[in-house]
Short mmCIF file of C-alpha atoms and ligand atoms in Angstrom, two decimals:
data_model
loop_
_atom_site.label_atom_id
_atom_site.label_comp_id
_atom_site.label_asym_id
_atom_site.label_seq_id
_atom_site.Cartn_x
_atom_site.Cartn_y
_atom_site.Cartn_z
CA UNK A 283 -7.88 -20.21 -21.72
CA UNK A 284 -9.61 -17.41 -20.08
CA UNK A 285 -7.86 -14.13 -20.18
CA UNK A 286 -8.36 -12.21 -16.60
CA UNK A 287 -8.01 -8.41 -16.03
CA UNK A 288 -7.99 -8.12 -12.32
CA UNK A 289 -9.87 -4.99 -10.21
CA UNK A 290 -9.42 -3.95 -7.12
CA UNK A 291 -11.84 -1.43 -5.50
CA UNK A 292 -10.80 0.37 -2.25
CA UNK A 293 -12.41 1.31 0.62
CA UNK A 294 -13.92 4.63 -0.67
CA UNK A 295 -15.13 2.73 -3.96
CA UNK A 296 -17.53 0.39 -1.79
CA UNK A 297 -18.15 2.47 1.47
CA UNK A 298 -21.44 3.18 0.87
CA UNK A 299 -24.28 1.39 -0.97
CA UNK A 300 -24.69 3.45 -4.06
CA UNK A 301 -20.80 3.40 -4.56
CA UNK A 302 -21.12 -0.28 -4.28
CA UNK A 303 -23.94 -0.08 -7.54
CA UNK A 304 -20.94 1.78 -9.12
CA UNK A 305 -18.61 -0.95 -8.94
CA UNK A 306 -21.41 -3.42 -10.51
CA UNK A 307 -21.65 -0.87 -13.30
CA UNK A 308 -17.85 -0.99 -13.71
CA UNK A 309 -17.29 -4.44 -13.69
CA UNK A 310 -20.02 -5.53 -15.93
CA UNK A 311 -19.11 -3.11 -18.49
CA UNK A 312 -17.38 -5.56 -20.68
CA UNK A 313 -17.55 -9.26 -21.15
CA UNK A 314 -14.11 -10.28 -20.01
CA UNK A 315 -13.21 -12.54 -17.03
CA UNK A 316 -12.53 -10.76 -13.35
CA UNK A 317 -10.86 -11.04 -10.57
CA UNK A 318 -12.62 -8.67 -8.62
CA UNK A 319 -10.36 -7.55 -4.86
CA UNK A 320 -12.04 -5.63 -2.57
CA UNK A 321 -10.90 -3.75 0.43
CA UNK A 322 -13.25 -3.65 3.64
CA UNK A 323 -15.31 -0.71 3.55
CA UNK A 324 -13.55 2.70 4.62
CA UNK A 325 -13.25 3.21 7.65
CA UNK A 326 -13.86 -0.55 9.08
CA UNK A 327 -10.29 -1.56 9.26
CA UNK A 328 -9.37 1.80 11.60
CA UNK A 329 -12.22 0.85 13.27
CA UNK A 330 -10.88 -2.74 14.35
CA UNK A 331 -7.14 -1.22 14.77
CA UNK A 332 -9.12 0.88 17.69
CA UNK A 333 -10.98 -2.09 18.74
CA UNK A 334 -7.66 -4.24 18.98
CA UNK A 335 -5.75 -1.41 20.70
CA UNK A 336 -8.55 -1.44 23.10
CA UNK A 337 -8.85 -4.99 23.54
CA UNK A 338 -5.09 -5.09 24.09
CA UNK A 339 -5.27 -2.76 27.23
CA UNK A 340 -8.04 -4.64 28.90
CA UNK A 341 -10.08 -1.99 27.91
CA UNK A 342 -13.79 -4.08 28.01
CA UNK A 343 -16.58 -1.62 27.98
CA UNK A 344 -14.69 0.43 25.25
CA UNK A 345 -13.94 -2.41 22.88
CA UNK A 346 -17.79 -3.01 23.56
CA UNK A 347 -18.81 0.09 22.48
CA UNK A 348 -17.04 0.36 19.54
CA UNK A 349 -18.12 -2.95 18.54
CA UNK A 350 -21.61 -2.13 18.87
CA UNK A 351 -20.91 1.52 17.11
CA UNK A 352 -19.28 -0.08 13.96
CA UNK A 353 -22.17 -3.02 14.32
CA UNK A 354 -24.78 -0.12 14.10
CA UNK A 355 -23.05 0.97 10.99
CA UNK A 356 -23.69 -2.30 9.30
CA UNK A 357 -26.85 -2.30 9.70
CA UNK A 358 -27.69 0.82 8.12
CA UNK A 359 -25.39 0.21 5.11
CA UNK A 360 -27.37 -3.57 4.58
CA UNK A 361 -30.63 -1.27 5.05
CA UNK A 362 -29.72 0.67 2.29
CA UNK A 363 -27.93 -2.02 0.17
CA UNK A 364 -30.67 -5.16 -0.26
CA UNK A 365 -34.12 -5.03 -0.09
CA UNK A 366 -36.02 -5.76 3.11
CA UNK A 367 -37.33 -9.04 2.08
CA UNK A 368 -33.35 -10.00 2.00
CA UNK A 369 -32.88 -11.39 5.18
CA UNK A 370 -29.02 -13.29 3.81
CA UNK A 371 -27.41 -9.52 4.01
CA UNK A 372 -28.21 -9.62 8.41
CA UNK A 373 -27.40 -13.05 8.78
CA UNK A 374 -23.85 -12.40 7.23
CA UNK A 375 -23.34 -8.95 9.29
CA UNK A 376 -24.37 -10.86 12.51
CA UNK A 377 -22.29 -14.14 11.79
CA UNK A 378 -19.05 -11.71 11.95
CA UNK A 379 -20.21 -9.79 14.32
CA UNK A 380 -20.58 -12.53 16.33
CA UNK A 381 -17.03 -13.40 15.58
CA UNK A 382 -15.74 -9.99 16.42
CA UNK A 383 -17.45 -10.51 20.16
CA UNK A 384 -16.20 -14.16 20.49
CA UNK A 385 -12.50 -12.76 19.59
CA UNK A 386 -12.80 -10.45 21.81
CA UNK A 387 -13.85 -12.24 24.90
CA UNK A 388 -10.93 -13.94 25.12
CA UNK A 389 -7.30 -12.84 26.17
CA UNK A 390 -5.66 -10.60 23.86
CA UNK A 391 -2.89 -12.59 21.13
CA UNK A 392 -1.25 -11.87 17.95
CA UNK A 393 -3.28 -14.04 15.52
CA UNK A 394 -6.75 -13.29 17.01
CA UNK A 395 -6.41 -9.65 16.63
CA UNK A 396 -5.33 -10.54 12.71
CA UNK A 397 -8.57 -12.72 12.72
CA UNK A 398 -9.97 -9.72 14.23
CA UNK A 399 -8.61 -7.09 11.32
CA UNK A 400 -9.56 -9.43 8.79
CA UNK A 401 -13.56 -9.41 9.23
CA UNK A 402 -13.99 -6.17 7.13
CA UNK A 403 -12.61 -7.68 4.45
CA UNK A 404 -15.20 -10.97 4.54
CA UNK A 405 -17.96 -9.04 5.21
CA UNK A 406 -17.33 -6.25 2.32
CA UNK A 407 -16.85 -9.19 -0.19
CA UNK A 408 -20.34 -10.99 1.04
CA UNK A 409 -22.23 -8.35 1.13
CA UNK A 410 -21.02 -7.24 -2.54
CA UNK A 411 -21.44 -11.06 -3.29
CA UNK A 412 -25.22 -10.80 -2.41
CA UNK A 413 -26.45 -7.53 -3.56
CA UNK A 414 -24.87 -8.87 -6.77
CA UNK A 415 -26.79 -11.97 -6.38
CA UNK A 416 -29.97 -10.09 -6.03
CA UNK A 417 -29.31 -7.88 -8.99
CA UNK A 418 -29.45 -10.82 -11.24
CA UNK A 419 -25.12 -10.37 -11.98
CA UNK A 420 -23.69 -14.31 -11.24
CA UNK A 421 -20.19 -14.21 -9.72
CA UNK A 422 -17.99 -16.88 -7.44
CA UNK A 423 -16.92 -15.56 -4.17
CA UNK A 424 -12.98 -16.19 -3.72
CA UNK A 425 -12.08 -16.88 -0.14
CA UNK A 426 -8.12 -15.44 -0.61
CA UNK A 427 -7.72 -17.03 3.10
CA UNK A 428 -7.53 -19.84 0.46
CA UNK A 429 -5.03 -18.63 -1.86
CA UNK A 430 -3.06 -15.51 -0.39
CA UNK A 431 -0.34 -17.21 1.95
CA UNK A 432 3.50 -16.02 3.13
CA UNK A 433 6.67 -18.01 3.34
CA UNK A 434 8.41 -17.98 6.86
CA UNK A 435 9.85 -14.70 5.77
CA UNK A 436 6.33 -13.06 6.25
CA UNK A 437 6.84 -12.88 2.11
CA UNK A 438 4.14 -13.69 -0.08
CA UNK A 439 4.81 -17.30 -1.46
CA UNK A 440 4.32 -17.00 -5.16
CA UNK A 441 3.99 -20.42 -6.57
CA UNK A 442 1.56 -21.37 -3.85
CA UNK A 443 -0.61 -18.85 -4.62
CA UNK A 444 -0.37 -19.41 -8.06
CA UNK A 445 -1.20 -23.19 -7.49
CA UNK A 446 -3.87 -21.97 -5.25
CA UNK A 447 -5.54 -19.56 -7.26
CA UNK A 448 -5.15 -22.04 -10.74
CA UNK A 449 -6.80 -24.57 -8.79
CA UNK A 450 -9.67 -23.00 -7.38
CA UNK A 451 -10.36 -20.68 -10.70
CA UNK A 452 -10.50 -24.36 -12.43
CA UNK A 453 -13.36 -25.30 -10.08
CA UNK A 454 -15.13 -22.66 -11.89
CA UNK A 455 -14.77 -22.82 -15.30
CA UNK A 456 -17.67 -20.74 -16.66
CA UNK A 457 -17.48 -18.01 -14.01
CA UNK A 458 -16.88 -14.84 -15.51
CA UNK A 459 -16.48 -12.77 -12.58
CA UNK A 460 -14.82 -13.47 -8.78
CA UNK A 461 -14.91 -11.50 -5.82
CA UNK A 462 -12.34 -12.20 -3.44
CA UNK A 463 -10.90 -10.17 -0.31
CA UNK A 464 -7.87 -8.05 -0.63
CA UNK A 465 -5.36 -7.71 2.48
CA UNK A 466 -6.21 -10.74 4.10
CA UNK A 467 -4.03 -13.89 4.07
CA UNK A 468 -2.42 -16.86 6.03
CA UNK A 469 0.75 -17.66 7.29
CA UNK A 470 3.37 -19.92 7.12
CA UNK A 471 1.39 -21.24 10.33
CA UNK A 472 -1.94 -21.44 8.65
CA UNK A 473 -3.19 -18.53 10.95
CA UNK A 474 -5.27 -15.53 9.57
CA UNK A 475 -2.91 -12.39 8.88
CA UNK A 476 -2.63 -9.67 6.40
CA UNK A 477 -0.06 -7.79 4.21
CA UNK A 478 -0.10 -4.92 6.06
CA UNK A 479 -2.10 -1.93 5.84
CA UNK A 480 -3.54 -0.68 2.48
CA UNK A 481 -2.40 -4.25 1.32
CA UNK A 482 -5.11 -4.62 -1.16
CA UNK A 483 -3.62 -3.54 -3.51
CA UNK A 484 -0.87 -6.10 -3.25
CA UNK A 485 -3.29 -8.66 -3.51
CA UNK A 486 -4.81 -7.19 -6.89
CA UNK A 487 -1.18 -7.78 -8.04
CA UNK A 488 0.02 -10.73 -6.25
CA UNK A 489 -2.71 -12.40 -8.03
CA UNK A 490 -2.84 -10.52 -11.33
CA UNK A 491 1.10 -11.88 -11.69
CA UNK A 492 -0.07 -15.48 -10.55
CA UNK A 493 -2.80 -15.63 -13.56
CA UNK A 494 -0.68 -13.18 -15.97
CA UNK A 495 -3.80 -11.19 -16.04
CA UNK A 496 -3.91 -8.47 -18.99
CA UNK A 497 -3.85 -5.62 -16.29
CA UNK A 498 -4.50 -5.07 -12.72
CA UNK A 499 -6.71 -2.07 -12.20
CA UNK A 500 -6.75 -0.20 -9.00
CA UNK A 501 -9.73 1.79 -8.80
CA UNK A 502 -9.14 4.52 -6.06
CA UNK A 503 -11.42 7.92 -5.74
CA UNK A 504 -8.08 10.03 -7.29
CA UNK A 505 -7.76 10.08 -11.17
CA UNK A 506 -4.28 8.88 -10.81
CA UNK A 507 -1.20 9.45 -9.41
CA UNK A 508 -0.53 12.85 -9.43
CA UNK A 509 2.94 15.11 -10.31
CA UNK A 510 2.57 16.88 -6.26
CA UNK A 511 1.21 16.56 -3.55
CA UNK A 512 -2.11 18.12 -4.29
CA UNK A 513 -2.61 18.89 -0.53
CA UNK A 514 0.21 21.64 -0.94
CA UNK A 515 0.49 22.53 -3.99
CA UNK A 516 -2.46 23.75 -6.35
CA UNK A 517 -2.77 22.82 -10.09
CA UNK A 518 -1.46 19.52 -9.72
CA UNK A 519 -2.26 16.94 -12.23
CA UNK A 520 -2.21 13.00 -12.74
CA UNK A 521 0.79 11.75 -14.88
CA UNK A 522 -0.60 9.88 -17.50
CA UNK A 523 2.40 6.65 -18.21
CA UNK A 524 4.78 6.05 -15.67
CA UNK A 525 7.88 3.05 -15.67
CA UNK A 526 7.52 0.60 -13.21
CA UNK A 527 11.11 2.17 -11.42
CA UNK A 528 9.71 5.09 -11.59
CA UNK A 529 6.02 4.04 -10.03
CA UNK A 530 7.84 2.29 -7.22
CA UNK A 531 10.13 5.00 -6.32
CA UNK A 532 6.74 7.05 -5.96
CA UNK A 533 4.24 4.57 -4.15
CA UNK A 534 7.70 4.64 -1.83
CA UNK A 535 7.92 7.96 -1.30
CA UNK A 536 4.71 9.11 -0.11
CA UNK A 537 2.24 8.94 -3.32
CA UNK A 538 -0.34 7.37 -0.32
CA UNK A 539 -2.68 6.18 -3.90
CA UNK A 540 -0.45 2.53 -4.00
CA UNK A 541 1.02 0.69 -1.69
CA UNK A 542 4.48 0.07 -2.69
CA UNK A 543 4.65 -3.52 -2.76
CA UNK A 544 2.25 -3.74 -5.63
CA UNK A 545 4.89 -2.90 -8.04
CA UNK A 546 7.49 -5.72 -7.89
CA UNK A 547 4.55 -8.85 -8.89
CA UNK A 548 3.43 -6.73 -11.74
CA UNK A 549 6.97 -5.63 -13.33
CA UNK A 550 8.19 -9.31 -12.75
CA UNK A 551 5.24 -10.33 -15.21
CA UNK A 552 4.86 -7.28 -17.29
CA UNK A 553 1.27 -6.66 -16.51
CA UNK A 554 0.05 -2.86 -16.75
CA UNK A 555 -1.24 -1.43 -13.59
CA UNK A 556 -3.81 0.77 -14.50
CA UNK A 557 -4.47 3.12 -11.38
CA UNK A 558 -8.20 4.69 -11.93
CA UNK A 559 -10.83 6.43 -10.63
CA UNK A 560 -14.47 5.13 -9.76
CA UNK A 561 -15.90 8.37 -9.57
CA UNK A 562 -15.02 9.15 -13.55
CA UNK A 563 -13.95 6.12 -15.09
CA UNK A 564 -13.64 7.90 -18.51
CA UNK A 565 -10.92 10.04 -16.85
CA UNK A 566 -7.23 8.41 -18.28
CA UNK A 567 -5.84 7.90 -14.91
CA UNK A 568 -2.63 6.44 -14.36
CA UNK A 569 -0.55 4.09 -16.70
CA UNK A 570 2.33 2.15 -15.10
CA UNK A 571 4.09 -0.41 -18.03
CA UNK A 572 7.86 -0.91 -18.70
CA UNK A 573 7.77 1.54 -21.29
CA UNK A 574 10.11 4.09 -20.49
CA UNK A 575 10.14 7.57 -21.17
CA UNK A 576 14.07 8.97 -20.98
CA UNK A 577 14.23 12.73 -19.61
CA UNK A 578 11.58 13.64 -18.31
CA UNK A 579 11.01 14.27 -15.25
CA UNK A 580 7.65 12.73 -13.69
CA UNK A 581 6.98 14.15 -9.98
CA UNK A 582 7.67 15.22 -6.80
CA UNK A 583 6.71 13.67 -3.92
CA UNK A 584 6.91 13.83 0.43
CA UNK A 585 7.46 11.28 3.22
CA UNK A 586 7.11 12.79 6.46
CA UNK A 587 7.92 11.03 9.59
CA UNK A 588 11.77 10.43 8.72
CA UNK A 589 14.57 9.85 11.09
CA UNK A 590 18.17 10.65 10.57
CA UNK A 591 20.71 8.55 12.40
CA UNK A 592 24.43 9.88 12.10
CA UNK A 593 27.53 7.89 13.04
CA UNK A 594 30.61 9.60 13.70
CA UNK A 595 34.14 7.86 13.60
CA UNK A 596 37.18 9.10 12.83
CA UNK A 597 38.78 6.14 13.50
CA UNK A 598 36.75 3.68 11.96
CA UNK A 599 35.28 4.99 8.74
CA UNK A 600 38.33 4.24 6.19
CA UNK A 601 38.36 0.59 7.61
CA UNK A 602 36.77 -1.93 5.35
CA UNK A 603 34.18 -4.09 6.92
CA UNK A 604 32.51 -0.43 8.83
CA UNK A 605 29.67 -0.32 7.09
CA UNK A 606 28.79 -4.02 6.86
CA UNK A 607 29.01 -3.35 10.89
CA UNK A 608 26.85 -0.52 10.99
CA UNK A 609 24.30 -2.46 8.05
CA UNK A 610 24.41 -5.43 10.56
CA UNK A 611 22.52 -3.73 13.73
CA UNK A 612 19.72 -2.26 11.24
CA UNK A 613 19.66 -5.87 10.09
CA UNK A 614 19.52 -7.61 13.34
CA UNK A 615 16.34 -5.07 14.70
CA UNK A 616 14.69 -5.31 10.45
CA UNK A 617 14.97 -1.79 10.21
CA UNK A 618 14.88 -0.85 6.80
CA UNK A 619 17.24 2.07 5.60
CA UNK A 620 15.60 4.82 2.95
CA UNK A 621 18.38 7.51 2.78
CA UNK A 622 22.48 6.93 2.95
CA UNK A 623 25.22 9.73 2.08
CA UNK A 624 28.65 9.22 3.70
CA UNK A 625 31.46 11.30 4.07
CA UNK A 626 35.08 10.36 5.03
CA UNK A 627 34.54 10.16 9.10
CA UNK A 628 30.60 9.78 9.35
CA UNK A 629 27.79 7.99 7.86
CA UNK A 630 24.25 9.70 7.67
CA UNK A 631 21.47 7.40 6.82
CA UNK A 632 17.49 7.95 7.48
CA UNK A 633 15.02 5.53 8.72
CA UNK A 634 11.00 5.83 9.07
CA UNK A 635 10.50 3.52 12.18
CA UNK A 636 11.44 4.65 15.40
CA UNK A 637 10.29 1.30 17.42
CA UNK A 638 13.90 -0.09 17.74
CA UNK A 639 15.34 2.73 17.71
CA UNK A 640 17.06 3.00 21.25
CA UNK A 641 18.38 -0.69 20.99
CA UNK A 642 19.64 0.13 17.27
CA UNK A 643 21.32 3.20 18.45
CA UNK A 644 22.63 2.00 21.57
CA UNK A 645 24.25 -0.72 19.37
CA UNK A 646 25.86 1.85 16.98
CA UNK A 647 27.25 3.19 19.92
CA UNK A 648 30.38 0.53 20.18
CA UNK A 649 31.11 1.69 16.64
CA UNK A 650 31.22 5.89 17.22
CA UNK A 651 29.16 8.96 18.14
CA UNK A 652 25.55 8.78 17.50
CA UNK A 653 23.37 11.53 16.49
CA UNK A 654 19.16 11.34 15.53
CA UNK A 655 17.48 14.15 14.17
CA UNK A 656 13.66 14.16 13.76
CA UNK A 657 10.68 15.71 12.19
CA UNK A 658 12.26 15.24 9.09
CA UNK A 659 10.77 14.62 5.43
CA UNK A 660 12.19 13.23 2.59
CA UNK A 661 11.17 14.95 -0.86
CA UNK A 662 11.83 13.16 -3.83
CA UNK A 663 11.96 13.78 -7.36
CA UNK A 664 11.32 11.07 -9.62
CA UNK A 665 11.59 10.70 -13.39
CA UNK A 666 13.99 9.11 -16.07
CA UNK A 667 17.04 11.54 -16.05
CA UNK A 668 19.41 11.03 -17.98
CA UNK A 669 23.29 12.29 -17.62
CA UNK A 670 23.51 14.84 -20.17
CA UNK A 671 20.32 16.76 -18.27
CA UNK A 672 22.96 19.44 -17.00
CA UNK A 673 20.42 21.90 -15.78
CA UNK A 674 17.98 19.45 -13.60
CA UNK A 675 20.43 19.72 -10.63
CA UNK A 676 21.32 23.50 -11.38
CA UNK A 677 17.10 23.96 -10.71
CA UNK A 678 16.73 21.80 -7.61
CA UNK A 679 19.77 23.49 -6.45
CA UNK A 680 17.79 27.34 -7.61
CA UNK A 681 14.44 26.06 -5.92
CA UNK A 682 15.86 25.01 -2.86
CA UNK A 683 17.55 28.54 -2.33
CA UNK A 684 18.99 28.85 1.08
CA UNK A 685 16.72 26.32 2.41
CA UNK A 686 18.49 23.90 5.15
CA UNK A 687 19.51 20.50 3.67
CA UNK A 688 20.28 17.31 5.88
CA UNK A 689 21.13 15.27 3.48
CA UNK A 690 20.87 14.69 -0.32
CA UNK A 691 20.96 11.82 -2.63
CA UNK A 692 21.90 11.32 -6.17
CA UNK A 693 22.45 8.64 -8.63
CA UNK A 694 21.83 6.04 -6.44
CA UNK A 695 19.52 5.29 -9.38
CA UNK A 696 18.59 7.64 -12.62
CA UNK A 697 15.12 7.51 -11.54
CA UNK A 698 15.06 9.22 -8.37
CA UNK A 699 16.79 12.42 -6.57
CA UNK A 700 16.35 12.35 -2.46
CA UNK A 701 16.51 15.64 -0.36
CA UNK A 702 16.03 15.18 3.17
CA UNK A 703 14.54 18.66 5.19
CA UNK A 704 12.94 19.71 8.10
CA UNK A 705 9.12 18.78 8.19
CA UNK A 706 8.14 22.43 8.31
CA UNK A 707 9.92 23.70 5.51
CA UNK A 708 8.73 20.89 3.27
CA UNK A 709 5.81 22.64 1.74
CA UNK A 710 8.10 25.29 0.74
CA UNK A 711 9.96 23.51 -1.05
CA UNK A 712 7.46 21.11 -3.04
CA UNK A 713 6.14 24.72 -4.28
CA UNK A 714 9.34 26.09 -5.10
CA UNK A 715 10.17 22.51 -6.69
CA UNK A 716 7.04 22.49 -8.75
CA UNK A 717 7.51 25.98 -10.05
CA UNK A 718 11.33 25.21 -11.17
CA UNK A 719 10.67 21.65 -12.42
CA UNK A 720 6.97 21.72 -14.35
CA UNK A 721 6.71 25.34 -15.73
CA UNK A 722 9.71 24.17 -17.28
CA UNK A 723 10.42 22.20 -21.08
CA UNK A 724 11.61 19.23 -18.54
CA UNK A 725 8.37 18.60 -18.41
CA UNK A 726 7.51 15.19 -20.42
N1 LIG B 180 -8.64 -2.61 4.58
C1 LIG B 180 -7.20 -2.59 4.67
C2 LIG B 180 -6.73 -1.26 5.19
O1 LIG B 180 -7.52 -0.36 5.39
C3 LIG B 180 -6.55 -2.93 3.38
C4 LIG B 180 -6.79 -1.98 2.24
O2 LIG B 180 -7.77 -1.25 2.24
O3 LIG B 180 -5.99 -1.98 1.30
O4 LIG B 180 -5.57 -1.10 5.42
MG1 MG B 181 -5.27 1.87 -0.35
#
């Protein structure tokens, strides 16, 4: 049996033609099988989210110029890509091109506009596919609209995509090396749709679980996941092993390098995600296993854009069956919950979507007073701490000084300590954090 190590490459690692030729380099290295994922090239799929908005407010002329902008794009990129006397590269940017238009023209729906976000994906892939071809590297194109599909839930349905993917890899049994699209699937319906943005990297380990591939390797233009925010502070650097709990917590809150579904495929198989850099491969990167490493604190990271919502009932609170109420309304508008604290007359808890916001809080309203606060940011602190570390809170307590607080959580798991601040003071505090926490023997 063949044993797979599965790559994804995102959108910096093939948006332009020579960092494509690095990504050949990369994956013919070594001689083992691939499952090679690709994202569309950067900048495509913001470019479609515009053209969709547009095409959703009737917009014509604009969705027609930005068609013809990104089209224009294409064309240089192929230029630069395949030789001249390659005329396969054009026919494949015009065939989706042509789709793009045709989409377009009609009324604006749902799936289209998915069919529409899912062209930079099956154009990236093709036009990988063929400059492969013509460098004399033999490798099976994947169509994932094949294999990626979700359950009714909008969930990704495991054993069909492991069916799926068995079945087709089967058809090849030689191939050493598959491209295939990453964010792109179908649903439950059979229409096109995706898993959300930056879902490539679910893909990589949606299938990497489905073939119990030796690793999934996520080859961004960052050496890794880092211990900051290197946007704030300076001197950050990538932590080298990570626990999945601990990897999950981070791609949660705010490490922007993986999106934070990729975790749970990978940890229910116990396959190593390897997050690397295409730019230096010979740099260590990022390690995330089960292995555990008790004590040490790993990093610190941000989420902006985080809404408090506080209930207020005197009454209420000390009766059983409140919360599931309260728990109920964020259920009945899917609003997922980050943050909770509760005291004996209110309950604080913080969400990141505001689009139901005014029919979730005019339904808390039967149950007490309602407060939102805004502009908020969750920092989080993320490690393997252990009970007996009696100075970790004493220093996030010291760093935060006199700082305002809305809301704090600990021991909802050992892995992870949640403050919730104002926006503004939050690079403050990651510097103040990082100066008390890694100059420190916490440090693993
Ligand atoms: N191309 C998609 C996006 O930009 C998926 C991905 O890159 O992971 O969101
Ligand atoms: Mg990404």
């Amino acid at each position: 049996m063949r044993r797979f190590r599965v790559l994804k490459f995102g959108g910096t690692s093939v948006g332009a033609p020579d960092r494509m030729r690095q990504v050949r380099r990369l994956i013919s290295a070594d001689d083992q099988p691939k499952i090679v994922v690709l994202s569309a090239l950067s900048g495509t799929t913001n470019s479609l989210v515009t053209i969709g908005a547009s095409w959703k407010s009737g917009l014509s002329q604009e969705v027609e110029q930005q068609v013809e902008n990104l089209y224009d794009h294409y064309l240089n990129f192929i230029n630069e890509l395949v030789s001249e006397k390659n005329p396969e590269a054009l026919v494949v940017v015009n065939f989706h091109f042509e789709q793009i238009r045709k989409l377009t023209a009609v009324s604006f729906n749902r799936a289209c506009n998915q069919e529409l976000l899912a062209q930079g994906e099956l154009i990236s892939t093709k036009l990988f596919h063929l400059y492969l071809q013509e460098s004399g590297l033999s490798a099976c194109l994947l169509p994932a609209l094949e294999i990626v599909s979700l359950d009714e839930e909008g969930e990704p349905d495991m054993p069909r995509i492991q069916k799926n993917l068995q079945k087709t890899l089967e058809q090849h049994p030689t191939a050493q090396i598959f491209i295939t699209q990453g964010f792109i699937c179908r649903n439950y319906l059979g229409e096109i749709d995706n898993l959300k943005r930056g879902g490539s990297d679910y893909t990589a380990s949606l299938l990497g679980a489905s073939i119990q591939a030796d690793a999934i390797e996520i080859w961004t233009d960052i050496d890794g996941m880092h211990n900051n925010d290197p946007r704030v502070v300076p001197n950050t650097f990538p932590i080298e092993s990570l626990s999945f709990d601990e990897a999950a917590e981070l791609a949660y809150f705010g490490a922007k390098i993986l999106h934070p579904n990729t975790i749970w495929p990978a940890q229910r198989f116990n396959i190593p995600v390897k997050l690397l850099n295409t730019m230096q491969p010979q740099a260590k990167g990022t390690v995330i296993s089960s292995k555990k490493n008790p004590g040490s604190i790993k990093a610190i990271a941000a989420k902006d854009g985080i809404i408090a919502v506080k209930i207020k009932s005197s009454r209420m609170l000390l009766a059983y069956g409140f919360l599931r109420k309260i728990f109920e309304i964020f259920e009945q508008f899917k609003v997922p919950i980050d943050m909770i604290t509760t005291s004996e007359v209110a309950v604080s808890l913080t969400i990141d979507d505001d689009e139901h916001l005014d029919q979730v809080v005019l339904a808390l309203k039967e149950y007490g007073e309602v407060a939102i606060d805004e502009e908020l940011s969750i920092v989080c602190i993320v490690g393997d701490m252990v009970v007996d570390q009696k100075d970790l809170l004493a220093k996030v307590f010291d760093a935060i000084g006199d700082k305002s607080i809305r809301m704090i959580s600990y021991g909802g798991s050992k892995n992870n300590i949640s403050i919730l601040i104002p926006t503004p003071l939050k690079s403050e505090v990651l510097l103040a954090l990082n100066a008390s926490l890694f100059t420190s023997k916490l440090v693993s």
